[in-house]
CSV table of C-alpha atoms in Angstrom, one decimal:
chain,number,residue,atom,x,y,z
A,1,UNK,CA,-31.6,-37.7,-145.0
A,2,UNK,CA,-30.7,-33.7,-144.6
A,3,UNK,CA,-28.5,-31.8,-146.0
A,4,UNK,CA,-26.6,-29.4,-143.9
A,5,UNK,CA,-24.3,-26.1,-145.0
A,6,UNK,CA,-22.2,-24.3,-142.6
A,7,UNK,CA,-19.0,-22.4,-143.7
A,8,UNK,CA,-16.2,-21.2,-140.0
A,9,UNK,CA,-13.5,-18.6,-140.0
A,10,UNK,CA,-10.3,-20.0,-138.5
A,11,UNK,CA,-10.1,-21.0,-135.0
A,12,UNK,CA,-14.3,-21.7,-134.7
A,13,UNK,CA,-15.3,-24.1,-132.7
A,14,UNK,CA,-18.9,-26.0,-132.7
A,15,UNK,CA,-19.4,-27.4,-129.1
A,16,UNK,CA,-20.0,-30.9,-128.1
A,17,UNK,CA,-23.3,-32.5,-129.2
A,18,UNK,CA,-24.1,-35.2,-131.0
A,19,UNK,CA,-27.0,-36.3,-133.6
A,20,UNK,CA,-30.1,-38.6,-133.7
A,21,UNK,CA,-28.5,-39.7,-137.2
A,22,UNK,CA,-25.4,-40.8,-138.4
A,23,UNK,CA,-23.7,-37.6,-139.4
A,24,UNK,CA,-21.2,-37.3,-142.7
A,25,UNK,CA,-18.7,-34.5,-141.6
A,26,UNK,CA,-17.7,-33.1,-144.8
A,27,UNK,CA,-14.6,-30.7,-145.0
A,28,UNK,CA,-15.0,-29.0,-148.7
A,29,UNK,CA,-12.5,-27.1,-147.5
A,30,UNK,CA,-10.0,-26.0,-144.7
A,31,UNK,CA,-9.2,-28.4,-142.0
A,32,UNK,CA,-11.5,-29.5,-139.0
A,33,UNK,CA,-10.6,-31.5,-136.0
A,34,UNK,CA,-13.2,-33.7,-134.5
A,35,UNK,CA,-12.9,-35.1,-130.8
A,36,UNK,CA,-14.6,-37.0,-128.7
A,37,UNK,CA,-14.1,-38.6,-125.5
A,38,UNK,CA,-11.8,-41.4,-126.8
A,39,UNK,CA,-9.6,-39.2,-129.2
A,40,UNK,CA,-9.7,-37.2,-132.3
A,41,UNK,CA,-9.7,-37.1,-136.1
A,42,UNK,CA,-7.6,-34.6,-138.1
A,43,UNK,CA,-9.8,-34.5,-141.0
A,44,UNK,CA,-8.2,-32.7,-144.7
A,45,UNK,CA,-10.2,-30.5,-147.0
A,46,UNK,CA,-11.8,-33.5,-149.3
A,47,UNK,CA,-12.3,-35.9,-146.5
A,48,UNK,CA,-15.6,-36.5,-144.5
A,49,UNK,CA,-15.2,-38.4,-141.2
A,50,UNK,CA,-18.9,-40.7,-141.3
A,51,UNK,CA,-19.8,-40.5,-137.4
A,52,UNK,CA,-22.6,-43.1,-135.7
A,53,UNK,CA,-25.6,-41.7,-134.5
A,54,UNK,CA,-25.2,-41.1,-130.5
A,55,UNK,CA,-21.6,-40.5,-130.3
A,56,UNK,CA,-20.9,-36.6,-128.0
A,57,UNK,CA,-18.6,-34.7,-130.4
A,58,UNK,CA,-17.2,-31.2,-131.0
A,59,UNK,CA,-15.4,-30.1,-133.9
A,60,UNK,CA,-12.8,-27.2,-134.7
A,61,UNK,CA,-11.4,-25.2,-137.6
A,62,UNK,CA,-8.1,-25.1,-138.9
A,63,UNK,CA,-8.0,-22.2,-142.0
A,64,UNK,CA,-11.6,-20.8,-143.4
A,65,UNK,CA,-13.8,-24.2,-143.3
A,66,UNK,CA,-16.2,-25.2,-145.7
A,67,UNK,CA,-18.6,-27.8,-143.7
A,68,UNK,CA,-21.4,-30.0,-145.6
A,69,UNK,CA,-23.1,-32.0,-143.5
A,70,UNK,CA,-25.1,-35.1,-144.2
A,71,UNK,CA,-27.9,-36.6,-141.5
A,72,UNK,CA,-28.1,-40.5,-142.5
A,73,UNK,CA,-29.8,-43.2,-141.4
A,74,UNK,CA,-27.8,-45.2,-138.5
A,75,UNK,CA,-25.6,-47.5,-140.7
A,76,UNK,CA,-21.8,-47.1,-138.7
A,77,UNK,CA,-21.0,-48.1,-135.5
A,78,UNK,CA,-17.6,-46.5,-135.3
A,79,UNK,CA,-16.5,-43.5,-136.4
A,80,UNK,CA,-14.9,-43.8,-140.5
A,81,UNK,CA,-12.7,-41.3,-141.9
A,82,UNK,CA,-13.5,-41.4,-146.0
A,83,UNK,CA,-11.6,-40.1,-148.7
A,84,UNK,CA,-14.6,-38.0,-150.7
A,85,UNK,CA,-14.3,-38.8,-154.7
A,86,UNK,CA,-15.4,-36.2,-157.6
A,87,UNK,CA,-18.9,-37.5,-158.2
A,88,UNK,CA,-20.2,-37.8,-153.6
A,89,UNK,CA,-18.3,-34.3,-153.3
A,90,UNK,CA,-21.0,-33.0,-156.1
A,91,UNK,CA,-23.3,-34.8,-154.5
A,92,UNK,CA,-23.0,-33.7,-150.9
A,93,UNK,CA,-22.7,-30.1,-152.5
A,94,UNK,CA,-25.8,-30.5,-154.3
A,95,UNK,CA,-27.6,-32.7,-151.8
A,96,UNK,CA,-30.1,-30.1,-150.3
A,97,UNK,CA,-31.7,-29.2,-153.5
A,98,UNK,CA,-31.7,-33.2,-154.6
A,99,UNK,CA,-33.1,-34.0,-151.6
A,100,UNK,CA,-36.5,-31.7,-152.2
A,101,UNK,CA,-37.3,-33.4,-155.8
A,102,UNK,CA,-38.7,-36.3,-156.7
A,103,UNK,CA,-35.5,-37.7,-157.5
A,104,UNK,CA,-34.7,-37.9,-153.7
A,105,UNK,CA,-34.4,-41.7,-153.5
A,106,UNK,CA,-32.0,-42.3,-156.5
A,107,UNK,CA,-30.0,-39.5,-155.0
A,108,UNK,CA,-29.8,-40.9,-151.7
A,109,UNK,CA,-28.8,-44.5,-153.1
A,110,UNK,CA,-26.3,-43.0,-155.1
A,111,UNK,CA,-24.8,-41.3,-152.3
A,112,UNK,CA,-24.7,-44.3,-150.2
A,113,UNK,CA,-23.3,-46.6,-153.0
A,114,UNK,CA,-20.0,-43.9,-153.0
A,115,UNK,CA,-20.0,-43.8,-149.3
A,116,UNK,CA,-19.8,-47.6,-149.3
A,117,UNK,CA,-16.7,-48.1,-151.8
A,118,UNK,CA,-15.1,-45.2,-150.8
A,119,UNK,CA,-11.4,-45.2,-149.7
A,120,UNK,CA,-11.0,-45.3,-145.8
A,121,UNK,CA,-8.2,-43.6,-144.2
A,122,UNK,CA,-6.7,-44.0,-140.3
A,123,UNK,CA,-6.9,-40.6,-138.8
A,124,UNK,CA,-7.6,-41.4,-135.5
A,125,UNK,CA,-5.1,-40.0,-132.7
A,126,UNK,CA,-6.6,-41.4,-128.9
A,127,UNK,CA,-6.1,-39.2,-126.6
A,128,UNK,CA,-5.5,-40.0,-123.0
A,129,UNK,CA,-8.9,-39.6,-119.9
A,130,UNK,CA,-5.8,-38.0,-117.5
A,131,UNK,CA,-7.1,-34.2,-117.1
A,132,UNK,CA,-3.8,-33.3,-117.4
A,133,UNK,CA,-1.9,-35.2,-119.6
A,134,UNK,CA,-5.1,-35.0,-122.1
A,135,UNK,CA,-4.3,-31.2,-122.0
A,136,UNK,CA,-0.5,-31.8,-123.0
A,137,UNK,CA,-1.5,-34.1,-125.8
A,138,UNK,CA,-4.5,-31.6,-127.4
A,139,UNK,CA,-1.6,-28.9,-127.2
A,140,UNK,CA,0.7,-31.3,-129.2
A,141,UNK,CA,-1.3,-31.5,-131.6
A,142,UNK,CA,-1.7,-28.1,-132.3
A,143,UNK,CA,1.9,-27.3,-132.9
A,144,UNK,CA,3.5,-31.4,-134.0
A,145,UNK,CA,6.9,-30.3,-134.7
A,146,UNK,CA,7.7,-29.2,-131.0
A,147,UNK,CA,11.0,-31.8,-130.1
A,148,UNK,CA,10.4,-32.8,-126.7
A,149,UNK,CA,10.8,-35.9,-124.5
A,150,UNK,CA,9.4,-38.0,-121.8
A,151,UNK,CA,11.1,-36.2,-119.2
A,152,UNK,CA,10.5,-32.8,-120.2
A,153,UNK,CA,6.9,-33.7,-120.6
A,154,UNK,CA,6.7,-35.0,-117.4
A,155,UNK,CA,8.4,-32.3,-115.7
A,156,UNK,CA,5.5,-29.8,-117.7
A,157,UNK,CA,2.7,-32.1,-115.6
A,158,UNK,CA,4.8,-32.5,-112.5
A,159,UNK,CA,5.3,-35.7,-112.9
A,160,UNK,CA,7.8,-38.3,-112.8
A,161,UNK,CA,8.5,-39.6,-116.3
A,162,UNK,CA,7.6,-43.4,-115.2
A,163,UNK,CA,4.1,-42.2,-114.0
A,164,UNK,CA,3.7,-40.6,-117.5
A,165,UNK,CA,5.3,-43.4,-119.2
A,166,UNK,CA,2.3,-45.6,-117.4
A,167,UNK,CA,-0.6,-43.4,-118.1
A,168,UNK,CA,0.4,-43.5,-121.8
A,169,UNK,CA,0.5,-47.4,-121.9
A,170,UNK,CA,-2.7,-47.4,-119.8
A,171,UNK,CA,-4.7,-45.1,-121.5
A,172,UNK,CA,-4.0,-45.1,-125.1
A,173,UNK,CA,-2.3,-48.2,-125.8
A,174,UNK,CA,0.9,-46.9,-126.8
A,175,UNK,CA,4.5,-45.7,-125.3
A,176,UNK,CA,4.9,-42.1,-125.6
A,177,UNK,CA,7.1,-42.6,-128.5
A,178,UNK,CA,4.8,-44.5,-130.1
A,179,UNK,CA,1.8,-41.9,-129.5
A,180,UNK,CA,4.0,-39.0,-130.2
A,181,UNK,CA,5.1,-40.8,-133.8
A,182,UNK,CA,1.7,-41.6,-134.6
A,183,UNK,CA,0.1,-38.8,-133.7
A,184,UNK,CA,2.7,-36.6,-136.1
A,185,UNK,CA,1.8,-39.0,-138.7
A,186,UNK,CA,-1.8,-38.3,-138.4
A,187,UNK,CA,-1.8,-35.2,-138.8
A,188,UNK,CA,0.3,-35.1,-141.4
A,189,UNK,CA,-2.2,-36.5,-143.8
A,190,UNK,CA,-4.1,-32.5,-143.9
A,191,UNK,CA,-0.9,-31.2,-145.1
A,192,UNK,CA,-0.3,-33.8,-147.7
A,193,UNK,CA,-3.7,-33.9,-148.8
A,194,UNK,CA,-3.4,-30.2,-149.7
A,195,UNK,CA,-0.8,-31.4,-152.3
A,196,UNK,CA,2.1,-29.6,-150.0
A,197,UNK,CA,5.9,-30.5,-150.9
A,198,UNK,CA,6.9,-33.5,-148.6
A,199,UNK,CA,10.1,-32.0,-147.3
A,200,UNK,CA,7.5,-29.2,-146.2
A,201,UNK,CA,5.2,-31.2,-144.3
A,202,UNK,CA,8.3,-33.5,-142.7
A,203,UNK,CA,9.3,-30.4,-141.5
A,204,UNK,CA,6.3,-28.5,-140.4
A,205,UNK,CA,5.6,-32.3,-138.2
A,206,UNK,CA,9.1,-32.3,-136.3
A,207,UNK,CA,11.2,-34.3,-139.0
A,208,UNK,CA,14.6,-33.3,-139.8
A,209,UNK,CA,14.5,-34.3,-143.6
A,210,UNK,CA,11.9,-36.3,-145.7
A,211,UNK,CA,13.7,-39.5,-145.6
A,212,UNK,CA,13.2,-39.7,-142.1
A,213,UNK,CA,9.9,-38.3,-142.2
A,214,UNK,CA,8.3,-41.1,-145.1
A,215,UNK,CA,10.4,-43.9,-143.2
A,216,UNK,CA,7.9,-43.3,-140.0
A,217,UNK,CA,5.5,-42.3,-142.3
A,218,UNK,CA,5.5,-45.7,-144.1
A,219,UNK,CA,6.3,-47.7,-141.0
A,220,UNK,CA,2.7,-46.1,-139.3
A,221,UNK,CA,0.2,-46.3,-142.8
A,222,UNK,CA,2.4,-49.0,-144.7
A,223,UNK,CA,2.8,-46.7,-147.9
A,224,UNK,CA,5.2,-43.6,-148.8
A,225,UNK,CA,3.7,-40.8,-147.8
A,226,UNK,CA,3.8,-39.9,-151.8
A,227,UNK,CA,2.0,-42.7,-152.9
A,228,UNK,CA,-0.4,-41.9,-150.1
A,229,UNK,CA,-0.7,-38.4,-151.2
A,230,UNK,CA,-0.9,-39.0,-155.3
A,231,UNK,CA,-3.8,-42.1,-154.1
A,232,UNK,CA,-5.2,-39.6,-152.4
A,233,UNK,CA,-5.5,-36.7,-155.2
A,234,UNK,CA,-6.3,-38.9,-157.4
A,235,UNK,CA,-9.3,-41.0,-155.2
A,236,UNK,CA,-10.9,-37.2,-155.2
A,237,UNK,CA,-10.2,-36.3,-159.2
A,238,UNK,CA,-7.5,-33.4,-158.0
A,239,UNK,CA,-5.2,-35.2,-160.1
A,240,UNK,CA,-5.3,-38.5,-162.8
């Protein structure tokens, strides 16, 4: 195991690579979003997305990051976003000097016995192989509350709305409403983690009200999004 400490102003960018090792992305603070070929993962300050050994990935910042980095034996074979309790955040802080004593081994199980119960989130937006379309969607996501529909998106691409209505379904899985709605709700989840007001985030993320916004929210993640967010504090001792 190594221990890894590597702080970005806003806007950074680490380019694509990938690791021998699993890798635990940490975010101790600030927001980082991680893509690779099939999509990306908005991950919040006190989440770590666990990433398999192998996998080409790049990552950037949102706000002044704090990355902690783990490099674990191969153990995942997809990509798990975790929601990183009081006692692995000390952990992962203090993991390159544990990792140099005699004490290594106990700290390493103990690290992998929180990684293994700890609270898995769905933060995964895919993002479509279509040069351009995949452009369109990576801008969406960096400005969600943008209103805008099929046929305005298509006429952005020059394309007809069908085609784009096709590459959605082809691609990702999804309608465009669907993939619009779920990627909104995705990326909701930094804002909420940061203990932000819902009305706030419904309306930073294209929602009119909050009603609206933890009806979609609910329907995507099957909670409110303030039970998700109180879970949340609470999973990573912000709040009891």
């Amino acid at each position: 195991m190594q221990a890894l400490v590597m702080d970005y102003a806003h806007g950074a960018a680490v380019a694509e690579h990938c690791h021998s090792d699993d890798q635990l992305i940490y975010a101790a603070c600030g927001v980082m979003r991680v893509s690779t070929a099939a999509g990306s993962w908005v991950i919040p300050a006190g989440h770590a997305l666990w990433m398999p050994a192998g996998v080409e990935h790049a990552v950037r910042m949102e706000g002044s990051v704090g990355m902690r980095t783990l490099l674990l034996p191969a153990r995942v074979e997809g990509c798990e976003v975790i929601v990183v309790s009081g006692l692995l955040h000390a952990l992962v802080l203090a993991a390159s000097r544990l990792l140099e004593r005699e004490a290594s081994a106990s700290a390493q199980a103990l690290i992998f016995a929180e990684l293994a119960t700890a609270q898995r989130i769905s933060a995964f937006v895919p993002i479509p192989h279509h040069p351009r379309l995949r452009g369109w969607c990576e801008a969406f996501l960096d400005d969600p509350a943008q209103d805008i529909s099929l046929q305005q998106c298509g006429a952005r691409l020059n394309l007809s709305a069908r085609s784009v209505a096709r590459l959605f379904q082809r691609e990702v899985g999804m309608t465009f409403g669907e993939w619009h709605t779920h990627a909104r709700v995705m990326l909701s989840q930094r804002c909420l983690a940061a203990g932000q007001p819902i009305l706030a985030v419904a309306l930073d993320h294209g929602y009119q009200s909050a009603s609206a916004f933890a009806a979609m929210f609910k329907r995507v993640l099957g909670l409110s999004p303030r039970h998700w967010q109180l879970n949340t504090l609470q999973q990573r001792g912000v709040v009891r």
